[in-house]
């Protein structure tokens, strides 16, 4: 099954590049989606059907938290593949460009699966760097001047960050010299034997490196540019899955600290950068004039919330896992819908978009409802996770921080919703495109919102088990 | 002998601080690749042909020949020869470089007392290479210089991993190498595109995206 997840996208993207055929491209997207869904469903109900060669099995495995992140990624990817068909039509891509797009998307997907499944710290690093390289071309896909700038900043800043993370890995291997292994299981089982001094120094590097990919302040410089310049479906992938997979790397490193009994040290880093991210995004979300950038700042905010949750122990971690899932779906919905808006108005500026609901009521409602979902209106599950994190902050004796947290959330929600409101209601501006988007441009978002509603109102048992198991990984 | 090689590597960093011709940077990179190759070869204790071939490929062929040659063609094709005025002048750069060296040696002294397995000279120079390359990236304006300094950073990290002498699995080594290669290739592609789309190739031209 691991082979299916890792190699199928690579093989299919190569065939797609060779064939340069529209049908092949679409079937590639479909086959990959189907394979991922199949694997995730089988894994959630713990069935195995393929046996791998041993040498590969050492390096990749499904664990409780991996399967959780993989399920999120699968659902977002399915939504993105359906939406991509609309993107092809919208931009009148020829077969060759289409196959380039599909190949880049599938390579990107395979790299992220590698991050999620790796059992070796340095191998995880290899795949994190691979996600940077594969997604950089996706960001530059539309070949504008601004997207070139975004892609360059992205690939360069992230490569430097990831290089520093490798310094962290080498330093960690000094601390665990007796162990002479960087497999996570070895590191966890012998965490107490690792020299705490080297462990802490290595964390500083790993935190900066992987944190750059997660996009938390103050190392978020690439994120608004890249998210706003990528094609909308690719933005959805970046925000909904890439940030998560880098976060998973950090969670796995954090686990070493918990096992070594040094979690106070790493918790402090998570808490401080979490609040810093909230601060930065609350400033910029009010200031920005571009709605895709607004969504990108909202991603920084939500990564900050996740970091705060992770630093708070048991309740916080459960809330953080729930938040990861809900943020991915809600943010993917928003980015995909922003693609519709871009199609209708041909501009990313707030000022050019007015009266969305009169131009295309379906897009308008999707935009408002998904904005409500990301802000955490009940019954959407982000309400639950934000509420839990506030409670966890309070319980940890950090009541001032809880109030501050709440204040930041209010500012961000105000900034975001006032912009969304101004775009959606009121007199309509000149829309540049007459025809409404096709069904592909609505169905994925509606499905994601329905999943979110289901989780928020009545969470199915297998979902709560999945989240609980993932949260139990960190203890 | 090893110590002489390491000292040469350190000197090459000081040289980069003091020059502004881009071809000199590339030649330094090639020199660093060859020095790393000699260091690796001298460290070999047992004959494992797979490992040796891999190391030769990584250091001599890739870091010493292919990447410098590739970057040289990129530079010649775009007809840029010199770095333009850096933010901090050459004189102060060398001063800062010396301070980085002092810090590197202190770090090496300190680290080797904490852990007996570390080779102090390797460790110190690798720290110097990493910090110096980051400083150069901040200080220089041309995008191509940023790519060259990224390579120096990678060489520093390679030296750091030699100072620790813990072996990674082959799969990981291959992955790291592939990432490095594809990364440099991609950097060069983007650099060429920036060269085509913008008038200059200074980092100052990239100012379209901001809030």
Short mmCIF file of N, CA, C and O in Angstrom, two decimals, chain A residues 55-56 59-60 120 122-123 125-127 129-130 132-134 136-137 140 143-153 155-156 159-160 163-164 166-167 169-171 173-177 180-183 195 197-198 201 224-226 228-229 284 287-290 293 297, chain B residues 110-112 114-118 123 127 130 134 137 143 145-147 149-150 153-154 157-158 160-161 163-176 178-180 182-184 186-191 193-195 197-199 203 205-211:
data_model
loop_
_atom_site.label_atom_id
_atom_site.label_comp_id
_atom_site.label_asym_id
_atom_site.label_seq_id
_atom_site.Cartn_x
_atom_site.Cartn_y
_atom_site.Cartn_z
N UNK A 55 13.11 -4.00 2.86
CA UNK A 55 13.99 -2.82 2.92
C UNK A 55 13.21 -1.53 2.84
O UNK A 55 13.62 -0.50 3.34
N UNK A 56 12.04 -1.58 2.21
CA UNK A 56 11.24 -0.37 2.10
C UNK A 56 10.38 -0.19 3.35
O UNK A 56 10.13 0.92 3.79
N UNK A 59 11.56 1.97 6.17
CA UNK A 59 11.60 3.42 6.04
C UNK A 59 10.23 4.08 6.02
O UNK A 59 10.13 5.27 6.23
N UNK A 60 9.21 3.30 5.68
CA UNK A 60 7.88 3.91 5.59
C UNK A 60 6.89 3.08 6.39
O UNK A 60 6.93 1.85 6.33
N UNK A 120 12.06 7.81 9.33
CA UNK A 120 13.44 8.19 9.61
C UNK A 120 13.52 9.71 9.50
O UNK A 120 13.01 10.29 8.55
N UNK A 122 15.93 11.87 8.85
CA UNK A 122 16.61 12.46 7.70
C UNK A 122 15.83 12.20 6.42
O UNK A 122 15.83 13.03 5.51
N UNK A 123 15.15 11.06 6.35
CA UNK A 123 14.33 10.79 5.17
C UNK A 123 13.15 11.74 5.12
O UNK A 123 12.78 12.24 4.04
N UNK A 125 13.27 14.69 6.16
CA UNK A 125 13.88 15.93 5.66
C UNK A 125 13.94 15.92 4.13
O UNK A 125 13.61 16.90 3.48
N UNK A 126 14.40 14.78 3.58
CA UNK A 126 14.52 14.66 2.13
C UNK A 126 13.18 14.96 1.46
O UNK A 126 13.10 15.72 0.49
N UNK A 127 12.11 14.41 2.03
CA UNK A 127 10.80 14.61 1.41
C UNK A 127 10.28 16.03 1.62
O UNK A 127 9.59 16.56 0.76
N UNK A 129 12.11 18.70 1.67
CA UNK A 129 12.77 19.49 0.62
C UNK A 129 12.16 19.17 -0.74
O UNK A 129 11.98 20.07 -1.57
N UNK A 130 11.79 17.91 -0.95
CA UNK A 130 11.17 17.55 -2.22
C UNK A 130 9.83 18.27 -2.41
O UNK A 130 9.49 18.68 -3.52
N UNK A 132 9.17 21.22 -1.42
CA UNK A 132 9.50 22.58 -1.85
C UNK A 132 9.76 22.61 -3.34
O UNK A 132 9.23 23.45 -4.07
N UNK A 133 10.61 21.68 -3.80
CA UNK A 133 11.02 21.72 -5.20
C UNK A 133 9.85 21.43 -6.12
O UNK A 133 9.70 22.07 -7.16
N UNK A 134 9.00 20.46 -5.74
CA UNK A 134 7.91 20.11 -6.64
C UNK A 134 6.83 21.18 -6.67
O UNK A 134 6.21 21.40 -7.71
N UNK A 136 7.28 24.43 -6.17
CA UNK A 136 7.74 25.72 -6.70
C UNK A 136 7.29 25.89 -8.14
O UNK A 136 6.83 26.96 -8.55
N UNK A 137 7.38 24.81 -8.93
CA UNK A 137 6.96 24.90 -10.32
C UNK A 137 5.46 25.12 -10.44
O UNK A 137 4.97 25.77 -11.36
N UNK A 140 4.70 28.72 -10.03
CA UNK A 140 5.05 29.50 -11.22
C UNK A 140 4.22 29.09 -12.43
O UNK A 140 4.44 29.56 -13.53
N UNK A 143 2.97 31.64 -15.01
CA UNK A 143 4.03 32.34 -15.74
C UNK A 143 3.86 33.84 -15.78
O UNK A 143 4.16 34.48 -16.79
N UNK A 144 3.34 34.44 -14.72
CA UNK A 144 3.31 35.89 -14.64
C UNK A 144 4.58 36.35 -13.94
O UNK A 144 5.27 35.57 -13.31
N UNK A 145 4.84 37.67 -14.07
CA UNK A 145 6.00 38.24 -13.41
C UNK A 145 5.90 38.04 -11.90
O UNK A 145 6.85 37.64 -11.23
N UNK A 146 4.67 38.32 -11.39
CA UNK A 146 4.51 38.24 -9.94
C UNK A 146 4.62 36.80 -9.45
O UNK A 146 5.14 36.54 -8.36
N UNK A 147 4.14 35.83 -10.28
CA UNK A 147 4.23 34.46 -9.80
C UNK A 147 5.67 33.97 -9.84
O UNK A 147 6.07 33.13 -9.03
N UNK A 148 6.47 34.53 -10.76
CA UNK A 148 7.89 34.18 -10.77
C UNK A 148 8.55 34.67 -9.49
O UNK A 148 9.31 33.94 -8.85
N UNK A 149 8.21 35.89 -9.11
CA UNK A 149 8.78 36.44 -7.87
C UNK A 149 8.39 35.57 -6.68
O UNK A 149 9.23 35.23 -5.84
N UNK A 150 7.10 35.19 -6.64
CA UNK A 150 6.64 34.37 -5.52
C UNK A 150 7.36 33.04 -5.49
O UNK A 150 7.79 32.57 -4.44
N UNK A 151 7.51 32.42 -6.68
CA UNK A 151 8.14 31.10 -6.73
C UNK A 151 9.60 31.20 -6.30
O UNK A 151 10.09 30.34 -5.57
N UNK A 152 10.29 32.25 -6.75
CA UNK A 152 11.70 32.38 -6.36
C UNK A 152 11.83 32.55 -4.85
O UNK A 152 12.63 31.87 -4.21
N UNK A 153 11.01 33.46 -4.28
CA UNK A 153 11.09 33.67 -2.83
C UNK A 153 10.79 32.37 -2.10
O UNK A 153 11.47 32.00 -1.14
N UNK A 155 11.03 29.16 -3.14
CA UNK A 155 11.99 28.06 -3.25
C UNK A 155 13.28 28.43 -2.53
O UNK A 155 13.91 27.59 -1.89
N UNK A 156 13.65 29.71 -2.58
CA UNK A 156 14.92 30.07 -1.95
C UNK A 156 14.81 30.11 -0.42
O UNK A 156 15.62 29.51 0.27
N UNK A 159 14.38 26.61 0.91
CA UNK A 159 15.57 25.77 0.81
C UNK A 159 16.57 26.14 1.89
O UNK A 159 17.20 25.26 2.49
N UNK A 160 16.74 27.43 2.15
CA UNK A 160 17.66 27.84 3.22
C UNK A 160 17.15 27.31 4.56
O UNK A 160 17.91 26.75 5.36
N UNK A 163 17.72 23.67 4.80
CA UNK A 163 19.14 23.38 4.99
C UNK A 163 19.50 23.52 6.46
O UNK A 163 20.24 22.69 7.02
N UNK A 164 18.94 24.55 7.11
CA UNK A 164 19.21 24.71 8.54
C UNK A 164 18.62 23.54 9.33
O UNK A 164 19.21 23.10 10.32
N UNK A 166 18.58 20.58 8.37
CA UNK A 166 19.53 19.47 8.26
C UNK A 166 20.67 19.64 9.25
O UNK A 166 21.17 18.66 9.80
N UNK A 167 21.09 20.91 9.48
CA UNK A 167 22.09 21.15 10.54
C UNK A 167 21.55 20.60 11.86
O UNK A 167 22.28 19.94 12.61
N UNK A 169 19.49 18.17 12.27
CA UNK A 169 19.53 16.71 12.26
C UNK A 169 20.93 16.21 12.59
O UNK A 169 21.11 15.28 13.38
N UNK A 170 21.96 16.87 12.01
CA UNK A 170 23.33 16.44 12.28
C UNK A 170 23.65 16.64 13.76
O UNK A 170 24.25 15.78 14.41
N UNK A 171 23.21 17.79 14.31
CA UNK A 171 23.49 18.04 15.73
C UNK A 171 22.77 17.02 16.61
O UNK A 171 23.32 16.54 17.60
N UNK A 173 22.24 14.04 15.79
CA UNK A 173 22.98 12.78 15.72
C UNK A 173 24.25 12.83 16.58
O UNK A 173 24.78 11.78 16.94
N UNK A 174 24.74 14.04 16.93
CA UNK A 174 25.83 14.11 17.92
C UNK A 174 25.27 13.69 19.28
O UNK A 174 25.87 12.89 20.00
N UNK A 175 24.09 14.25 19.61
CA UNK A 175 23.51 13.96 20.91
C UNK A 175 23.14 12.51 21.08
O UNK A 175 23.17 11.98 22.19
N UNK A 176 22.77 11.85 19.97
CA UNK A 176 22.35 10.45 20.08
C UNK A 176 23.42 9.54 19.51
O UNK A 176 23.12 8.55 18.86
N UNK A 177 24.69 9.89 19.76
CA UNK A 177 25.79 9.15 19.15
C UNK A 177 25.77 7.66 19.51
O UNK A 177 26.00 6.80 18.67
N UNK A 180 23.23 5.87 17.33
CA UNK A 180 23.64 5.77 15.93
C UNK A 180 22.48 5.42 15.01
O UNK A 180 22.62 4.60 14.11
N UNK A 181 21.33 6.02 15.25
CA UNK A 181 20.18 5.78 14.39
C UNK A 181 19.26 6.98 14.51
O UNK A 181 19.15 7.58 15.58
N UNK A 182 18.66 7.34 13.39
CA UNK A 182 17.72 8.46 13.44
C UNK A 182 16.30 8.00 13.13
O UNK A 182 15.47 8.80 12.74
N UNK A 183 16.04 6.70 13.29
CA UNK A 183 14.66 6.24 13.15
C UNK A 183 13.85 6.76 14.32
O UNK A 183 14.33 6.79 15.46
N UNK A 195 21.62 13.23 24.79
CA UNK A 195 22.18 14.34 25.56
C UNK A 195 21.26 15.57 25.44
O UNK A 195 21.06 16.08 24.34
N UNK A 197 21.52 18.65 26.08
CA UNK A 197 22.12 19.87 25.54
C UNK A 197 22.06 19.89 24.01
O UNK A 197 21.55 20.81 23.39
N UNK A 198 22.54 18.80 23.40
CA UNK A 198 22.52 18.73 21.94
C UNK A 198 21.10 18.66 21.41
O UNK A 198 20.78 19.18 20.34
N UNK A 201 19.76 22.18 21.26
CA UNK A 201 20.34 22.96 20.16
C UNK A 201 19.76 22.49 18.84
O UNK A 201 19.39 23.30 17.97
N UNK A 224 2.44 34.29 2.18
CA UNK A 224 1.40 35.06 1.49
C UNK A 224 1.66 35.17 -0.01
O UNK A 224 0.72 35.06 -0.81
N UNK A 225 2.93 35.35 -0.40
CA UNK A 225 3.25 35.46 -1.82
C UNK A 225 2.91 34.18 -2.56
O UNK A 225 2.23 34.19 -3.58
N UNK A 226 3.39 33.07 -2.03
CA UNK A 226 3.21 31.80 -2.73
C UNK A 226 1.74 31.43 -2.81
O UNK A 226 1.23 31.04 -3.86
N UNK A 228 -0.83 33.36 -2.73
CA UNK A 228 -1.67 34.22 -3.55
C UNK A 228 -1.35 34.07 -5.03
O UNK A 228 -2.19 34.33 -5.86
N UNK A 229 -0.14 33.65 -5.37
CA UNK A 229 0.22 33.60 -6.78
C UNK A 229 0.00 32.24 -7.43
O UNK A 229 -0.05 32.13 -8.65
N UNK A 284 -1.91 42.01 9.49
CA UNK A 284 -1.92 42.06 8.03
C UNK A 284 -3.29 41.73 7.43
O UNK A 284 -3.60 42.16 6.33
N UNK A 287 -4.98 44.87 6.98
CA UNK A 287 -4.32 45.78 6.05
C UNK A 287 -4.41 45.38 4.59
O UNK A 287 -4.48 46.22 3.72
N UNK A 288 -4.39 44.07 4.33
CA UNK A 288 -4.16 43.62 2.95
C UNK A 288 -5.30 44.01 2.02
O UNK A 288 -6.45 44.18 2.45
N UNK A 289 -4.96 44.17 0.73
CA UNK A 289 -5.95 44.60 -0.25
C UNK A 289 -6.30 43.47 -1.22
O UNK A 289 -6.95 43.68 -2.22
N UNK A 290 -5.81 42.28 -0.96
CA UNK A 290 -5.89 41.19 -1.92
C UNK A 290 -6.53 40.00 -1.21
O UNK A 290 -6.06 39.59 -0.15
N UNK A 293 -4.40 36.91 -0.57
CA UNK A 293 -3.42 37.14 0.49
C UNK A 293 -4.09 37.10 1.85
O UNK A 293 -3.51 36.62 2.83
N UNK A 297 -2.89 34.89 5.00
CA UNK A 297 -2.65 35.33 6.38
C UNK A 297 -3.50 34.53 7.35
O UNK A 297 -3.09 34.24 8.47
N UNK B 110 34.50 24.60 22.40
CA UNK B 110 33.44 24.37 23.37
C UNK B 110 32.76 23.02 23.08
O UNK B 110 32.55 22.20 23.98
N UNK B 111 32.49 22.76 21.78
CA UNK B 111 31.79 21.53 21.42
C UNK B 111 32.66 20.32 21.67
O UNK B 111 32.18 19.28 22.13
N UNK B 112 33.97 20.43 21.39
CA UNK B 112 34.82 19.24 21.53
C UNK B 112 35.00 18.90 23.00
O UNK B 112 35.29 17.76 23.34
N UNK B 114 32.49 19.15 25.11
CA UNK B 114 31.23 18.52 25.49
C UNK B 114 31.11 17.12 24.93
O UNK B 114 30.47 16.26 25.53
N UNK B 115 31.66 16.90 23.77
CA UNK B 115 31.51 15.60 23.13
C UNK B 115 32.84 15.21 22.51
O UNK B 115 33.33 15.88 21.60
N UNK B 116 33.40 14.12 23.01
CA UNK B 116 34.75 13.75 22.58
C UNK B 116 34.79 13.29 21.13
O UNK B 116 35.85 13.29 20.51
N UNK B 117 33.63 12.90 20.58
CA UNK B 117 33.63 12.34 19.22
C UNK B 117 33.73 13.39 18.12
O UNK B 117 33.90 13.05 16.95
N UNK B 118 33.62 14.66 18.47
CA UNK B 118 33.63 15.70 17.45
C UNK B 118 35.07 16.04 17.08
O UNK B 118 35.93 16.18 17.94
N UNK B 123 34.58 20.79 12.78
CA UNK B 123 33.37 21.41 13.34
C UNK B 123 33.45 22.93 13.23
O UNK B 123 32.52 23.58 12.76
N UNK B 127 31.05 25.38 10.92
CA UNK B 127 30.20 26.44 11.50
C UNK B 127 30.51 27.76 10.80
O UNK B 127 29.60 28.53 10.45
N UNK B 130 28.88 27.85 7.40
CA UNK B 130 27.43 28.02 7.43
C UNK B 130 27.07 29.47 7.75
O UNK B 130 26.28 30.11 7.03
N UNK B 134 25.47 32.46 5.17
CA UNK B 134 24.23 33.19 5.47
C UNK B 134 24.48 34.69 5.45
O UNK B 134 23.67 35.47 4.94
N UNK B 137 24.75 35.87 1.89
CA UNK B 137 23.44 35.93 1.24
C UNK B 137 22.73 37.23 1.60
O UNK B 137 22.14 37.91 0.75
N UNK B 143 21.13 37.85 -7.67
CA UNK B 143 20.47 36.59 -7.41
C UNK B 143 21.42 35.42 -7.63
O UNK B 143 21.40 34.44 -6.89
N UNK B 145 24.55 35.34 -7.06
CA UNK B 145 25.40 35.19 -5.88
C UNK B 145 24.67 34.43 -4.79
O UNK B 145 25.28 33.65 -4.05
N UNK B 146 23.37 34.65 -4.70
CA UNK B 146 22.61 33.91 -3.71
C UNK B 146 22.66 32.41 -3.98
O UNK B 146 22.80 31.61 -3.06
N UNK B 147 22.59 32.06 -5.26
CA UNK B 147 22.68 30.63 -5.59
C UNK B 147 24.05 30.08 -5.22
O UNK B 147 24.17 29.00 -4.62
N UNK B 149 26.10 31.21 -2.95
CA UNK B 149 26.26 31.13 -1.51
C UNK B 149 25.45 29.99 -0.91
O UNK B 149 25.84 29.40 0.10
N UNK B 150 24.34 29.66 -1.57
CA UNK B 150 23.58 28.49 -1.12
C UNK B 150 24.44 27.23 -1.24
O UNK B 150 24.43 26.36 -0.37
N UNK B 153 26.78 27.12 1.58
CA UNK B 153 26.05 26.63 2.75
C UNK B 153 25.96 25.11 2.74
O UNK B 153 26.22 24.43 3.74
N UNK B 154 25.63 24.55 1.56
CA UNK B 154 25.53 23.09 1.45
C UNK B 154 26.87 22.42 1.73
O UNK B 154 26.94 21.39 2.39
N UNK B 157 27.44 22.34 5.39
CA UNK B 157 26.66 21.30 6.05
C UNK B 157 27.28 19.93 5.82
O UNK B 157 27.35 19.09 6.71
N UNK B 158 27.82 19.74 4.60
CA UNK B 158 28.50 18.47 4.30
C UNK B 158 29.70 18.28 5.22
O UNK B 158 29.92 17.21 5.77
N UNK B 160 30.08 19.62 8.15
CA UNK B 160 29.57 19.39 9.50
C UNK B 160 29.24 17.91 9.69
O UNK B 160 29.57 17.32 10.71
N UNK B 161 28.63 17.32 8.65
CA UNK B 161 28.29 15.90 8.79
C UNK B 161 29.55 15.04 8.83
O UNK B 161 29.57 14.00 9.46
N UNK B 163 32.29 16.05 10.33
CA UNK B 163 32.87 16.24 11.66
C UNK B 163 32.22 15.32 12.68
O UNK B 163 32.81 15.00 13.69
N UNK B 164 31.00 14.91 12.40
CA UNK B 164 30.30 14.08 13.36
C UNK B 164 30.53 12.60 13.10
O UNK B 164 30.56 11.79 14.02
N UNK B 165 30.72 12.27 11.82
CA UNK B 165 31.06 10.91 11.41
C UNK B 165 30.04 9.87 11.81
O UNK B 165 30.37 8.75 12.14
N UNK B 166 28.76 10.25 11.82
CA UNK B 166 27.71 9.24 11.95
C UNK B 166 27.17 8.97 10.56
O UNK B 166 26.83 9.91 9.85
N UNK B 167 27.06 7.71 10.21
CA UNK B 167 26.64 7.43 8.85
C UNK B 167 25.13 7.40 8.73
O UNK B 167 24.43 6.91 9.59
N UNK B 168 24.66 7.96 7.62
CA UNK B 168 23.24 7.91 7.31
C UNK B 168 23.01 6.70 6.41
O UNK B 168 23.91 6.28 5.69
N UNK B 169 21.78 6.19 6.37
CA UNK B 169 21.49 5.11 5.42
C UNK B 169 21.64 5.60 3.98
O UNK B 169 21.50 6.79 3.71
N UNK B 170 21.97 4.66 3.09
CA UNK B 170 22.21 5.01 1.70
C UNK B 170 21.01 5.70 1.06
O UNK B 170 21.16 6.65 0.29
N UNK B 171 19.81 5.22 1.40
CA UNK B 171 18.59 5.81 0.82
C UNK B 171 18.52 7.30 1.14
O UNK B 171 18.21 8.12 0.26
N UNK B 172 18.87 7.65 2.37
CA UNK B 172 18.84 9.05 2.78
C UNK B 172 19.89 9.84 2.01
O UNK B 172 19.61 10.93 1.49
N UNK B 173 21.11 9.29 1.92
CA UNK B 173 22.16 9.99 1.19
C UNK B 173 21.74 10.27 -0.24
O UNK B 173 21.95 11.37 -0.76
N UNK B 174 21.15 9.27 -0.87
CA UNK B 174 20.70 9.45 -2.25
C UNK B 174 19.65 10.54 -2.34
O UNK B 174 19.69 11.39 -3.23
N UNK B 175 18.74 10.53 -1.38
CA UNK B 175 17.68 11.53 -1.38
C UNK B 175 18.24 12.93 -1.22
O UNK B 175 17.85 13.86 -1.93
N UNK B 176 19.21 13.08 -0.30
CA UNK B 176 19.81 14.40 -0.07
C UNK B 176 20.48 14.89 -1.34
O UNK B 176 20.33 16.04 -1.75
N UNK B 178 19.87 14.00 -4.45
CA UNK B 178 18.89 14.31 -5.48
C UNK B 178 18.26 15.68 -5.23
O UNK B 178 18.11 16.49 -6.15
N UNK B 179 17.93 15.94 -3.96
CA UNK B 179 17.34 17.23 -3.62
C UNK B 179 18.28 18.37 -3.97
O UNK B 179 17.87 19.38 -4.52
N UNK B 180 19.56 18.17 -3.64
CA UNK B 180 20.54 19.23 -3.90
C UNK B 180 20.63 19.52 -5.39
O UNK B 180 20.59 20.67 -5.84
N UNK B 182 18.49 18.73 -7.90
CA UNK B 182 17.27 19.31 -8.47
C UNK B 182 17.12 20.75 -8.01
O UNK B 182 16.70 21.63 -8.77
N UNK B 183 17.49 21.00 -6.74
CA UNK B 183 17.37 22.35 -6.20
C UNK B 183 18.20 23.34 -6.99
O UNK B 183 17.69 24.38 -7.43
N UNK B 184 19.46 23.01 -7.24
CA UNK B 184 20.33 23.92 -7.98
C UNK B 184 19.82 24.13 -9.40
O UNK B 184 19.79 25.24 -9.93
N UNK B 186 16.76 23.93 -10.40
CA UNK B 186 15.56 24.76 -10.34
C UNK B 186 15.92 26.21 -10.09
O UNK B 186 15.34 27.12 -10.71
N UNK B 187 16.87 26.43 -9.20
CA UNK B 187 17.34 27.80 -8.94
C UNK B 187 17.78 28.44 -10.25
O UNK B 187 17.45 29.60 -10.53
N UNK B 188 18.56 27.68 -11.02
CA UNK B 188 19.10 28.24 -12.25
C UNK B 188 17.98 28.54 -13.24
O UNK B 188 18.00 29.57 -13.92
N UNK B 189 16.97 27.67 -13.29
CA UNK B 189 15.84 27.92 -14.19
C UNK B 189 15.15 29.22 -13.80
O UNK B 189 14.91 30.10 -14.63
N UNK B 190 14.86 29.36 -12.51
CA UNK B 190 14.18 30.58 -12.07
C UNK B 190 15.06 31.80 -12.31
O UNK B 190 14.58 32.87 -12.66
N UNK B 191 16.38 31.62 -12.09
CA UNK B 191 17.27 32.76 -12.31
C UNK B 191 17.21 33.22 -13.76
O UNK B 191 17.10 34.40 -14.05
N UNK B 193 14.77 32.83 -15.83
CA UNK B 193 13.47 33.46 -16.09
C UNK B 193 13.46 34.88 -15.56
O UNK B 193 12.93 35.79 -16.23
N UNK B 194 14.00 35.08 -14.35
CA UNK B 194 14.02 36.43 -13.78
C UNK B 194 14.83 37.34 -14.69
O UNK B 194 14.45 38.48 -14.97
N UNK B 195 15.93 36.82 -15.19
CA UNK B 195 16.79 37.57 -16.10
C UNK B 195 16.01 38.00 -17.35
O UNK B 195 16.16 39.11 -17.84
N UNK B 197 12.61 38.27 -17.61
CA UNK B 197 11.40 39.06 -17.37
C UNK B 197 11.71 40.43 -16.79
O UNK B 197 10.96 41.37 -17.01
N UNK B 198 12.76 40.53 -16.01
CA UNK B 198 13.08 41.82 -15.39
C UNK B 198 14.32 42.39 -16.07
O UNK B 198 15.11 41.66 -16.66
N UNK B 199 14.50 43.71 -15.91
CA UNK B 199 15.66 44.32 -16.53
C UNK B 199 16.95 43.93 -15.81
O UNK B 199 17.93 43.56 -16.42
N UNK B 203 18.37 41.58 -6.52
CA UNK B 203 17.24 41.12 -5.73
C UNK B 203 16.26 42.27 -5.50
O UNK B 203 15.09 42.06 -5.26
N UNK B 205 14.81 44.07 -7.60
CA UNK B 205 13.73 44.19 -8.58
C UNK B 205 12.49 43.42 -8.15
O UNK B 205 11.40 43.67 -8.65
N UNK B 206 12.66 42.46 -7.25
CA UNK B 206 11.51 41.63 -6.88
C UNK B 206 10.70 42.34 -5.79
O UNK B 206 10.83 42.06 -4.62
N UNK B 207 9.88 43.30 -6.19
CA UNK B 207 9.14 44.06 -5.18
C UNK B 207 7.67 44.15 -5.51
O UNK B 207 6.97 45.00 -4.99
N UNK B 208 7.17 43.28 -6.40
CA UNK B 208 5.77 43.42 -6.77
C UNK B 208 4.83 42.99 -5.66
O UNK B 208 3.75 43.52 -5.51
N UNK B 209 5.25 41.97 -4.93
CA UNK B 209 4.35 41.39 -3.94
C UNK B 209 4.64 41.97 -2.58
O UNK B 209 5.70 41.73 -2.01
N UNK B 210 3.72 42.74 -2.08
CA UNK B 210 3.86 43.22 -0.70
C UNK B 210 2.52 43.73 -0.22
O UNK B 210 1.60 43.92 -1.01
N UNK B 211 2.44 43.95 1.09
CA UNK B 211 1.20 44.49 1.64
C UNK B 211 1.42 45.92 2.10
O UNK B 211 2.45 46.23 2.64
#
